[in-house]
Coordinates of C-alpha atoms in Angstrom, one line a residue:
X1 CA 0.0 0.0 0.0
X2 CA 3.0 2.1 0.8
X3 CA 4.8 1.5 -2.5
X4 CA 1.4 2.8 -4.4
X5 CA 0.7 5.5 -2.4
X6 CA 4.4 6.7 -2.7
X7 CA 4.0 5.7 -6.5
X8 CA 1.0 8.0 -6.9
X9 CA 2.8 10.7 -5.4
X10 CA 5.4 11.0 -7.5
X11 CA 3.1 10.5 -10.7
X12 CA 1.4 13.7 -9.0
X13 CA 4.2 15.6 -8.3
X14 CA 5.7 14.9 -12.3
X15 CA 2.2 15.6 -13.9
X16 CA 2.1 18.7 -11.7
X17 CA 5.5 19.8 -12.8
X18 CA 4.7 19.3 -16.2
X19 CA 1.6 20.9 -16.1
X20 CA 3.7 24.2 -14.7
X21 CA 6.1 23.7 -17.8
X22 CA 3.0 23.5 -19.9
X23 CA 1.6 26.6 -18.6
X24 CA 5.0 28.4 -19.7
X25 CA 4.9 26.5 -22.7
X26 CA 2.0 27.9 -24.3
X27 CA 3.3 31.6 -23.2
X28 CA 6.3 30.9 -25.6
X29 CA 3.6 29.4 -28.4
X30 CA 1.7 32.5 -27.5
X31 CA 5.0 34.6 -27.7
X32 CA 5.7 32.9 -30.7
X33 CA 2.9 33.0 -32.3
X34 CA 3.1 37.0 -31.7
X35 CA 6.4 36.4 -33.6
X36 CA 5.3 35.1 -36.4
X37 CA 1.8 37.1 -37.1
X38 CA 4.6 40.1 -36.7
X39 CA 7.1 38.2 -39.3
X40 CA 3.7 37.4 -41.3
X41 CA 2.9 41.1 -41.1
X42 CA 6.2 42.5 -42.0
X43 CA 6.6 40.6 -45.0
X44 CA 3.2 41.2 -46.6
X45 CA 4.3 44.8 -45.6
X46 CA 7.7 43.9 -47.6
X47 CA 5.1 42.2 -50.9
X48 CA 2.7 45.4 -50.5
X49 CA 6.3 47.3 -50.8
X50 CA 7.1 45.7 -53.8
X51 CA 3.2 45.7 -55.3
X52 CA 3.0 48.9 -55.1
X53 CA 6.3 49.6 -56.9
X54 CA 6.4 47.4 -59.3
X55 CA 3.0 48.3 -60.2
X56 CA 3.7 52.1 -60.4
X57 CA 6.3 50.5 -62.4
X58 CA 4.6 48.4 -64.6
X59 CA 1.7 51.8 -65.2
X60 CA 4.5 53.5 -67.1
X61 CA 6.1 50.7 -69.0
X62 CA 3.1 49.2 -70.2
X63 CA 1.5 52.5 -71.4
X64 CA 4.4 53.1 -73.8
X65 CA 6.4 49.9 -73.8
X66 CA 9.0 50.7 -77.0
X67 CA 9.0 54.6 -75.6
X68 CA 9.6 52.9 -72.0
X69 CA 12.2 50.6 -73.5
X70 CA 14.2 53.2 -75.8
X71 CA 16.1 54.4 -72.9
X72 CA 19.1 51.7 -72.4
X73 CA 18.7 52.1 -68.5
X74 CA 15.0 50.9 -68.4
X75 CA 16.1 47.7 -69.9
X76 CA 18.7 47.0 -68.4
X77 CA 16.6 47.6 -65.3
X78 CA 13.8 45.0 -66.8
X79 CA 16.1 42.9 -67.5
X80 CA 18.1 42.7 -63.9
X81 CA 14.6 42.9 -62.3
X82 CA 13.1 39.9 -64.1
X83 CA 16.8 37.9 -63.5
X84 CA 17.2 38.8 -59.8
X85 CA 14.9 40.5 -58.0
X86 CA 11.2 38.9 -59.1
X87 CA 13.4 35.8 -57.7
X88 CA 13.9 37.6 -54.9
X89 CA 10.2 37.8 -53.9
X90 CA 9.7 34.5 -54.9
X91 CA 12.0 33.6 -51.9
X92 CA 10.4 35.8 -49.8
X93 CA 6.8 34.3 -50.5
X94 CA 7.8 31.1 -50.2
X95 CA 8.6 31.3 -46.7
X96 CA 4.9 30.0 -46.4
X97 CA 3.0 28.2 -48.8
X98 CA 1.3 30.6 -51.1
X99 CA 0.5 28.8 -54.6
X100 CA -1.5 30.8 -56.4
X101 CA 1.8 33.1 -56.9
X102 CA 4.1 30.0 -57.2
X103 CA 2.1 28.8 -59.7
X104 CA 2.0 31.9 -61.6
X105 CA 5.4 32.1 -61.0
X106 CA 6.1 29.0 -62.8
X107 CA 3.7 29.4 -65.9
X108 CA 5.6 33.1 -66.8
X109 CA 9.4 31.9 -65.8
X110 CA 9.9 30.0 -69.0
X111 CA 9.6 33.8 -70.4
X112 CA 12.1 35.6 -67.7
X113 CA 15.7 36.4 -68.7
X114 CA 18.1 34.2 -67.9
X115 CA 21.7 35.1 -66.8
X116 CA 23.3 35.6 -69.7
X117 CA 20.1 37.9 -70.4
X118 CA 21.6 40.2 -67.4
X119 CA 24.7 40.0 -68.6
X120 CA 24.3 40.9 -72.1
X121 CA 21.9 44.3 -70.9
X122 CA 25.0 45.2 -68.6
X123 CA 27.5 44.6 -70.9
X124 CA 25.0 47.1 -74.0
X125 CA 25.3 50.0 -71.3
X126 CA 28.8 49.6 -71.4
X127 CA 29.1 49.5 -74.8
X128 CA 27.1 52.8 -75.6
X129 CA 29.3 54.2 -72.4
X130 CA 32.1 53.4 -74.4
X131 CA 31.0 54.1 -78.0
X132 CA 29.2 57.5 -77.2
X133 CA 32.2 58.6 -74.0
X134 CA 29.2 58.8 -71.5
X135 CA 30.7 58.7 -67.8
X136 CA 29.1 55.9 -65.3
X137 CA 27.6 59.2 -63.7
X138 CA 24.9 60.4 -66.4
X139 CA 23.8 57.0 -66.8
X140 CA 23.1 56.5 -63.5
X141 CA 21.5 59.8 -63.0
X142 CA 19.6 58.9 -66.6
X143 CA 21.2 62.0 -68.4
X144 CA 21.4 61.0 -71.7
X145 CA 21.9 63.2 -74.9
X146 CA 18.9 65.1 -75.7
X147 CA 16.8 62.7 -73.0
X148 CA 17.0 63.5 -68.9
X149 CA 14.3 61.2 -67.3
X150 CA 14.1 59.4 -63.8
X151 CA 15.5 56.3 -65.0
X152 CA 18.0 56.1 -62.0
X153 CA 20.8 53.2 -61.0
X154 CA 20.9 52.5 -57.6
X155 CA 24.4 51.5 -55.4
X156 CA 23.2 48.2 -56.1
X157 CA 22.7 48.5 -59.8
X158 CA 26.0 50.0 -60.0
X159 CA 28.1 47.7 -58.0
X160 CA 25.6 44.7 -60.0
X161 CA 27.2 46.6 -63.0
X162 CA 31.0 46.9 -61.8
X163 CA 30.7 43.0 -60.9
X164 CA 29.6 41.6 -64.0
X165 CA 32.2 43.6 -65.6
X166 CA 35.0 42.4 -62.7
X167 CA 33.7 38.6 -63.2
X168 CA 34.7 39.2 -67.1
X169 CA 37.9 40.3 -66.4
X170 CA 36.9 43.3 -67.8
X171 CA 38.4 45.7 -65.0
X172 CA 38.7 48.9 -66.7
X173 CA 34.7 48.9 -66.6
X174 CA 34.3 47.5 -63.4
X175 CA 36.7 50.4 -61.9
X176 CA 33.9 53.0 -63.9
X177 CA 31.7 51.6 -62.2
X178 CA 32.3 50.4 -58.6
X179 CA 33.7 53.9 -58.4
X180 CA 30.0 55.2 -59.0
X181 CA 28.8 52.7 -56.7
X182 CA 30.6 54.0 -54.0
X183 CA 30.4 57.5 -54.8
X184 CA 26.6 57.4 -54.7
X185 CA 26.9 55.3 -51.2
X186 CA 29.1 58.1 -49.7
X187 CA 26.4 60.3 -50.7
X188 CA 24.2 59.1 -47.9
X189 CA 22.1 56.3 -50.8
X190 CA 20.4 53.3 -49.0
X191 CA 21.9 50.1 -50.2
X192 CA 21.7 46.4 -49.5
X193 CA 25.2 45.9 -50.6
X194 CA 28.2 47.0 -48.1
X195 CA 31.0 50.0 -48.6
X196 CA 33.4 46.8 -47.5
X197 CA 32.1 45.1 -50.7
X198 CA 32.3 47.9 -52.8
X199 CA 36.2 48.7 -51.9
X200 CA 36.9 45.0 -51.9
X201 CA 36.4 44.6 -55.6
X202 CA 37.1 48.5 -56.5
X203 CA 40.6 48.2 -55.4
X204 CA 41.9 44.9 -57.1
X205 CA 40.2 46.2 -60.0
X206 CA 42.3 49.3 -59.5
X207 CA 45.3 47.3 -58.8
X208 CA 44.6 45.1 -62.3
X209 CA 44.4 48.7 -64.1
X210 CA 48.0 49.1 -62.8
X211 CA 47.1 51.8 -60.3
X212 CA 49.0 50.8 -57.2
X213 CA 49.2 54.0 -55.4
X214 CA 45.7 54.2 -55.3
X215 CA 45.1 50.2 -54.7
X216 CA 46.7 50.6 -51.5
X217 CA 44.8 53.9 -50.5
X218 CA 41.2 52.1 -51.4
X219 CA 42.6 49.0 -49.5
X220 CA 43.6 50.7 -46.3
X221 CA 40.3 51.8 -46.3
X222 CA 38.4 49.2 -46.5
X223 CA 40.8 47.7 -43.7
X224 CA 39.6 50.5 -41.6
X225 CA 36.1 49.6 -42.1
X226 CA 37.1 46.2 -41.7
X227 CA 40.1 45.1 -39.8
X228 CA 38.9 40.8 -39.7
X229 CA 38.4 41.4 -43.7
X230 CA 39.4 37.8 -45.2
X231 CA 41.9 39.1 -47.8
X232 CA 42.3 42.8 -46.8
X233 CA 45.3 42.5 -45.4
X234 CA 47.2 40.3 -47.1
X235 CA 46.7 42.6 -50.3
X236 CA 47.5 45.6 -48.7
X237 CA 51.1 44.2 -47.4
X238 CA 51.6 42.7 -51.5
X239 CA 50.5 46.0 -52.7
X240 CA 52.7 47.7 -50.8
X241 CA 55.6 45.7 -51.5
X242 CA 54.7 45.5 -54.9
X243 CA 54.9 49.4 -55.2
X244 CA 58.1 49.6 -52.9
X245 CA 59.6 47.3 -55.6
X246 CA 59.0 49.0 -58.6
X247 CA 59.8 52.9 -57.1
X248 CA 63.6 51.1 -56.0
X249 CA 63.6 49.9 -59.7
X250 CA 63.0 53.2 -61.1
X251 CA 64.9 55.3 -58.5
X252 CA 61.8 57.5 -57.7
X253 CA 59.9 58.5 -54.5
X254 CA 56.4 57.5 -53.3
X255 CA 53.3 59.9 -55.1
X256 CA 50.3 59.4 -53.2
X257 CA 47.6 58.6 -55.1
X258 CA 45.3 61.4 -56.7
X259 CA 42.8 63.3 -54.4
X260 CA 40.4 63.2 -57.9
X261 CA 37.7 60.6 -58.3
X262 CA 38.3 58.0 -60.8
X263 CA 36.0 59.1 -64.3
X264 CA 36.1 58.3 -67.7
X265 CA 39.8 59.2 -68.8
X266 CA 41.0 58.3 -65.9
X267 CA 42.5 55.3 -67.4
X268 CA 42.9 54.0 -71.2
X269 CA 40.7 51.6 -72.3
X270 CA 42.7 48.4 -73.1
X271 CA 42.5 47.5 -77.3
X272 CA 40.6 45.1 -78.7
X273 CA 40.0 42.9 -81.8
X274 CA 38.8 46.3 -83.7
X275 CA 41.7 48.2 -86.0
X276 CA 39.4 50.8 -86.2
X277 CA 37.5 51.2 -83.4
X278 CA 38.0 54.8 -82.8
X279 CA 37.7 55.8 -86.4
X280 CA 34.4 53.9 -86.0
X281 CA 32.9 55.2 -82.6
X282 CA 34.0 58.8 -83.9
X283 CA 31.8 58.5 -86.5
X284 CA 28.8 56.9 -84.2
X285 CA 29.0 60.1 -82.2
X286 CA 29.0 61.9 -85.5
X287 CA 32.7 62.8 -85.3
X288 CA 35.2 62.9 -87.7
X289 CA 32.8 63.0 -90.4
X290 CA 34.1 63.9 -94.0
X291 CA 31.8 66.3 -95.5
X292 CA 33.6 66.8 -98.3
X293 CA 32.1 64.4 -100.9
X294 CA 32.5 66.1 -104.2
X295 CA 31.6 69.0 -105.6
X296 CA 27.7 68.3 -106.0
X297 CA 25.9 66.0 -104.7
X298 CA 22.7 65.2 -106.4
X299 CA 19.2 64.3 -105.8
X300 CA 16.6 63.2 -108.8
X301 CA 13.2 61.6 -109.5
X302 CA 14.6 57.8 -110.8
X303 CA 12.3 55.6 -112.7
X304 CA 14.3 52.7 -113.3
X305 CA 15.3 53.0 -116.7
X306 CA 11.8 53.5 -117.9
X307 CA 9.9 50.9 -115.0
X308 CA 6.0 51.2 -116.1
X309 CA 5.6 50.5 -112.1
X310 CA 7.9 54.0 -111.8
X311 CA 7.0 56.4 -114.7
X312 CA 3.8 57.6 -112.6
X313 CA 5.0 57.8 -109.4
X314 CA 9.6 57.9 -110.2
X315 CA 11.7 56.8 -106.2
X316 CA 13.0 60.1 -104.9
X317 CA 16.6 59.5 -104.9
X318 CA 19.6 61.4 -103.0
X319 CA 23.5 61.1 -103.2
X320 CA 25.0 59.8 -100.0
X321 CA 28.5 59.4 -101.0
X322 CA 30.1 59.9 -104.5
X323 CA 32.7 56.9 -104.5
X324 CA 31.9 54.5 -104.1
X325 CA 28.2 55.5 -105.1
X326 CA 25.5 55.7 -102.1
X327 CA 22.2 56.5 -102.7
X328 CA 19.4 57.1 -100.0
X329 CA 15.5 56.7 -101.7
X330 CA 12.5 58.4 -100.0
X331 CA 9.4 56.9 -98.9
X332 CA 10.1 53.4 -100.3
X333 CA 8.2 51.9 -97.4
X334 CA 4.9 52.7 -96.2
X335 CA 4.2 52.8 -92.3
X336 CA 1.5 50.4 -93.0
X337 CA 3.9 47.9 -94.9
X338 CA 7.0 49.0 -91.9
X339 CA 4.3 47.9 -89.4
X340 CA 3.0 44.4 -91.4
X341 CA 6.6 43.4 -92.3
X342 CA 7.4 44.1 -88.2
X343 CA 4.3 42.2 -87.4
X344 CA 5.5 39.0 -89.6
X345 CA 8.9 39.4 -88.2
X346 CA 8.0 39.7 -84.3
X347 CA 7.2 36.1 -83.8
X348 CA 10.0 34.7 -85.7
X349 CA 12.7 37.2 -84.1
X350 CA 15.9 35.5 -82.7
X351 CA 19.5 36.3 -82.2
X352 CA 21.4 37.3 -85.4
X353 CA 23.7 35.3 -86.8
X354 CA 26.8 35.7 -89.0
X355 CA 28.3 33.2 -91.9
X356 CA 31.2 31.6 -90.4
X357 CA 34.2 32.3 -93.2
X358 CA 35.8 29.2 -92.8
X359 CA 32.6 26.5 -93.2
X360 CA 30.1 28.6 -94.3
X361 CA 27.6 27.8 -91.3
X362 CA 25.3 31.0 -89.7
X363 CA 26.5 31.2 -86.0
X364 CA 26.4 34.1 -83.1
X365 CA 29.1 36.4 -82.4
X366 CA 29.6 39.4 -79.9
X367 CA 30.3 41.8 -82.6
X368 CA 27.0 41.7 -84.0
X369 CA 23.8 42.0 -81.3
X370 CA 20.8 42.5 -82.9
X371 CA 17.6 40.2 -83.4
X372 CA 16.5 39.4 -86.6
X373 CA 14.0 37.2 -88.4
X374 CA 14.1 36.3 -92.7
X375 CA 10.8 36.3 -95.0
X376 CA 9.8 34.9 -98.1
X377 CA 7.8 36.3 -100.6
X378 CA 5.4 33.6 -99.7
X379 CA 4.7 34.9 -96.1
X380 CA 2.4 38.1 -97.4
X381 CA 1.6 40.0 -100.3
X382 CA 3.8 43.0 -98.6
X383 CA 7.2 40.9 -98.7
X384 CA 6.3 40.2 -102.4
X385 CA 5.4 43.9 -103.3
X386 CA 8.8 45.1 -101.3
X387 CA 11.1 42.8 -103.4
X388 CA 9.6 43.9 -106.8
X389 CA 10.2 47.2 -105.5
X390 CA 13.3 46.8 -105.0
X391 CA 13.9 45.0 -108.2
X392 CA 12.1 47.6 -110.3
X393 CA 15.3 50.3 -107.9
X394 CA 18.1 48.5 -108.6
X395 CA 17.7 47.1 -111.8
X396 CA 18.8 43.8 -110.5
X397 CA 17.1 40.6 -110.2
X398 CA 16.1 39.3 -107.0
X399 CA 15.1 36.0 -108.1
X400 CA 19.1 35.1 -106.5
X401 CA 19.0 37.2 -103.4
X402 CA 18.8 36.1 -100.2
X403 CA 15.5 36.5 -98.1
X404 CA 14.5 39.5 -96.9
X405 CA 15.9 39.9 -93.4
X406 CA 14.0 41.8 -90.6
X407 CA 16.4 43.3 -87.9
X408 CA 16.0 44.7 -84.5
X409 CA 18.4 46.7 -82.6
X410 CA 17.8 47.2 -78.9
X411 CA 19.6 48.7 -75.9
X412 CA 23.2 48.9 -77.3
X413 CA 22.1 46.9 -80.3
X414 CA 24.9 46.6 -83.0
X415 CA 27.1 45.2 -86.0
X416 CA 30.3 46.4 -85.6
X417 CA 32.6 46.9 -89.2
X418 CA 31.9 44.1 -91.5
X419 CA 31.7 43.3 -95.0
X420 CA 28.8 42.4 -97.1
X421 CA 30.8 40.2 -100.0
X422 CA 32.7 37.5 -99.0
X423 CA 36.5 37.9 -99.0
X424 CA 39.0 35.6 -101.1
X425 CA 40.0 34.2 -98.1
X426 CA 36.8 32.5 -97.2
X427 CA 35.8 31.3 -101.0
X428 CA 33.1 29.0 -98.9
X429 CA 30.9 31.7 -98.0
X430 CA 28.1 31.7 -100.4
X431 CA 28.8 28.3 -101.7
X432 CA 25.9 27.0 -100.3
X433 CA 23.7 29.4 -102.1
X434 CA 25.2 28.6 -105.4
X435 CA 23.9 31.7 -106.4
X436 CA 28.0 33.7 -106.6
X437 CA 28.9 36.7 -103.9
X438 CA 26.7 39.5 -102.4
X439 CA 27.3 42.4 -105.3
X440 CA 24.8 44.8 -103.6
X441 CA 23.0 45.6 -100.4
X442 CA 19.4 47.1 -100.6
X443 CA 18.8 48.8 -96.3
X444 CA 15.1 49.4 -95.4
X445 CA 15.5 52.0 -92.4
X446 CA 11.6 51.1 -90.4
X447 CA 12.3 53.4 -88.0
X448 CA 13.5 56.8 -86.6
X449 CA 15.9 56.2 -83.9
X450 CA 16.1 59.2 -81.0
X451 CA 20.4 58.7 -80.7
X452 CA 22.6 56.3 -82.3
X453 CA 22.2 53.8 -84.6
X454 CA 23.9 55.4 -87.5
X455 CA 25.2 53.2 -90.4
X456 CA 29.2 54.5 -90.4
X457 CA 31.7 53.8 -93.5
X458 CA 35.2 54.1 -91.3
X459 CA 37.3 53.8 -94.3
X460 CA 35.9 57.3 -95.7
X461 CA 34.4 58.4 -93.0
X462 CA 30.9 58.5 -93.8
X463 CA 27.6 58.9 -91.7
X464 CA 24.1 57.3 -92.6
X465 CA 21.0 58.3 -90.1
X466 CA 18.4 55.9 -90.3
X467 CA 15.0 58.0 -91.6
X468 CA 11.9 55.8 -91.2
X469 CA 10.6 54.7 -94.7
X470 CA 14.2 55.6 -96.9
X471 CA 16.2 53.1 -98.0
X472 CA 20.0 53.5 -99.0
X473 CA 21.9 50.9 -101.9
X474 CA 25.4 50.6 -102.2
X475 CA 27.2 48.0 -104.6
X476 CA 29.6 45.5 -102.6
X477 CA 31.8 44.6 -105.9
X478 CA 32.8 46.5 -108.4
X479 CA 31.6 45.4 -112.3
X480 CA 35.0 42.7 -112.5
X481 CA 33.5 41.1 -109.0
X482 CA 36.0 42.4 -107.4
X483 CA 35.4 42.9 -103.9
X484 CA 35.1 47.0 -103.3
X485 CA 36.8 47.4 -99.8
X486 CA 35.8 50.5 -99.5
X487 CA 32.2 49.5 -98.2
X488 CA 32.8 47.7 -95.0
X489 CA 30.5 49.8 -92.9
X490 CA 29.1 49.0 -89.2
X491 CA 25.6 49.5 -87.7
X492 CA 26.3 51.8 -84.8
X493 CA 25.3 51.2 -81.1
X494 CA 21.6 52.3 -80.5
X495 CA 21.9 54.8 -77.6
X496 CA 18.0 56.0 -77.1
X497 CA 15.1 54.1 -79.2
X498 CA 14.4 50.9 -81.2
X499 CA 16.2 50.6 -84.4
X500 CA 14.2 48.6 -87.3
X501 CA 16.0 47.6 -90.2
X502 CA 14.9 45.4 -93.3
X503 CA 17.5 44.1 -95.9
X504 CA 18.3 42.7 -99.0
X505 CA 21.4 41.0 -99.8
X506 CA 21.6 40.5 -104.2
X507 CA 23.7 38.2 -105.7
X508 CA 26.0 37.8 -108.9
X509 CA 24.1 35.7 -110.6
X510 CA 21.5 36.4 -113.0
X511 CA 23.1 40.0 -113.3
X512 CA 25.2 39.5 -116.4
X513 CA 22.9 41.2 -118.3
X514 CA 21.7 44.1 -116.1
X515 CA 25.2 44.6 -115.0
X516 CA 27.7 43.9 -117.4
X517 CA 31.7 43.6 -116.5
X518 CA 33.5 46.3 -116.8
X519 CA 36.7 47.1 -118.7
X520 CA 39.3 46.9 -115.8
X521 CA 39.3 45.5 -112.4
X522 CA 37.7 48.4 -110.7
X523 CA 35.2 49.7 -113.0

């Protein structure tokens, strides 16, 4: 009896006990539950946050989207929200199940930009940085020629900027602009990224440029910020001995680094593949132009030798260049056939390709960014009517050209110098075709562009704007089918707008008639 009145005891005392702990218990569930409606709270204050912006957001874009995406910094913005920051809330929803969004989510990420998307809309601002000598500063601020707007780069967008740049290799940008990124931090701008960050990658990127006074001046500060930083330290002492090294070498004394901020100029940008790349980007910014052509340049009513589609209503045609011989013909296109031919094209838009010398084969390459779609004659009355036109121009048959291809030049879209023709070092070019080399090339200009996009001759220094509805011709070879070298020409960086471009590439044969040879190699 003793045993089980003890036993009971002790099973009273323990349920008692644990009764007590229960009590306390469900304060702490009670706590915690305060916790999380307060968590719950703050991040539907954190989605309402980003609702309301990105809707305010999504009011402008949507009410104007080409006028939205003309300037370079909205879409680079699009692009860097849809890669990282929609991603972003997706985390943050997740944190408790919430599948209507998920599932949304899902259905519209197949159309979301992926990485390379990013990187390719950072590396177009740097590109029209480059081409048009803008600083990191008016981008950021959204001061672009002729355009000031509230298209703004935050310390994040710049540093996201200087990174991609930095994980390229590509220093000299990343120094342009990890030097904004902290110039716009010490200006009192929120950011989620740190000033230790910033001056991490700032000053190896300064100390890749070859900049070692002012390496070891960004370094030390950074080690003031951060005394534990992981590699810090150890640069500053190889910095310093670095530098110590070279002044003995030389026999000269320590120069602290300049008080100035670094800017465009403040280094030289390293060459690239390009002979003539400043030639070229002079002539994008509409320097260095050669006015002097000839004497007189012309402009005439042309009917194509007698054309019954011309005699009533003759092209409108102007002299571009004398030699070798550009022309530029008015109102060739319609806006209703710019806007069919666009609308044909959209769906069938992808990355432009270029003929590989060696094999032949179309394939991408960094030197020409545009998007671009081909049409037959059999897609739409319009594509039919446009190639007889352009028949009836020329004079040429186009029963041997190639389709009619429909470009689009974004955000630092461009072709850098190329030729039309194929070179006697790639005889494989046009093989395929079986239809001889490009003699001429027939442009279609669909739109106006607000800056850039200019269509640049660096070997005589000639300038053509694009004008919505002219088209300018230009023969690639001269009447021997000798390659005229004189033509290779570039399609300028697109600073502000949407650049629309439709072309005809004619080949040799079926010519012989309508353009005979010509006496000597160069006629």
């Amino acid at each position: 009896g003793l045993w089980c009145t003890l036993n009971l005891t002790l099973m009273c005392l323990r349920f008692a006990g644990q009764m007590t702990d229960l009590v306390y218990t469900e304060k702490e569930l009670v706590q915690s539950l305060k916790e999380y409606i307060k968590a719950e709270e703050s991040k539907l204050a954190a989605i309402k946050s980003w609702a309301s912006k990105l809707d305010a957001l999504t009011r402008v874009s949507t009410s104007d989207p080409e006028g939205y995406l003309a300037h370079p910094v909205n879409a680079y913005k699009l692009m860097k929200r849809l890669n990282s920051e929609w991603s972003e809330l997706e985390t943050l929803v997740l944190q408790n199940p919430s599948d209507g969004f998920i599932s949304n989510m899902s259905i519209h990420r197949q159309y979301f930009p992926d990485e390379e998307d990013a990187t390719g809309a950072a590396k177009a601002l740097m590109r029209l940085q480059d081409t048009y000598q803008l600083d990191s500063e008016a981008f950021s601020r959204g001061k672009l020629p002729g355009l000031h707007t509230n298209a703004l780069l935050t310390v994040d967008d710049c540093f996201d900027m200087g990174k991609t740049a930095y994980n390229d290799a590509d220093y000299y940008h990343a120094v342009l602009w990890l030097q904004q990124s902290l110039k716009q931090l010490d200006a009192g701008e929120e950011a989620v990224i740190s000033k230790a960050d910033i001056l991490d990658y700032l000053s190896y990127s300064v100390y890749q440029m070859g900049d070692l006074p002012r390496a070891i001046e960004l370094t030390r500060r950074l080690v003031a910020i951060d005394p534990k930083h992981d590699r810090a330290g150890g640069n500053l002492r190889y910095f310093e001995r670095l530098l110590t090294k070279q002044l003995n070498e030389m026999n000269q004394t320590y120069q602290p680094p300049s008080e100035e901020p670094i800017q465009l100029g403040t280094y030289s940008r390293p060459k690239d593949h390009l002979p003539e790349r400043e030639t070229y980007e002079a002539l994008c910014r509409g320097e260095g132009l050669q006015m002097v052509r000839r004497s007189r340049l012309f402009c005439r009513y042309q009917d194509g030798k007698r054309n019954p589609r011309l005699l009533l209503k003759p092209m409108k045609e102007e002299d571009e260049w004398d030699s070798p011989h550009i022309v530029r013909y008015l109102e060739v296109l319609s806006h209703e056939e710019i806007e069919k031919i666009k609308e044909l094209a959209k769906p069938r838009l992808a990355r432009a390709t270029v003929r590989d010398p060696k094999t032949g084969v179309l394939t991408t390459a960094n030197y020409r960014v545009s998007k671009s779609a081909w049409l037959e004659a059999e897609d739409d009355v319009v594509i039919q009517r446009v190639n007889q036109r352009i028949e009836d121009i020329t004079g040429l048959t186009v029963d041997t050209a190639e389709l009619l291809q429909v470009a689009n030049y974004g955000v630092g879209g461009q072709y850098e110098p190329h030729f039309d023709f194929s070179r006697k070092d790639e005889p494989d070019a046009f093989k395929r075709l079986g239809t001889g080399n490009r003699v001429a090339t027939f442009l279609n200009y669909m739109s106006d562009v607000a800056a850039g996009g200019a269509t640049v001759f660096p070997d005589f220094g000639a300038a053509i704007w694009p004008r919505k509805g002219t088209a300018v011709f230009w023969y690639n070879l001269f009447r021997s089918g000798e390659g005229d070298y004189r033509t290779r020409h570039a399609a300028c960086p697109v600073l502000v707008g949407s650049k629309w471009v439709s072309n005809k590439w004619i080949h040799e044969r079926g010519q012989e008639f309508r353009r005979p040879c010509g006496l000597t190699e160069v006629d």
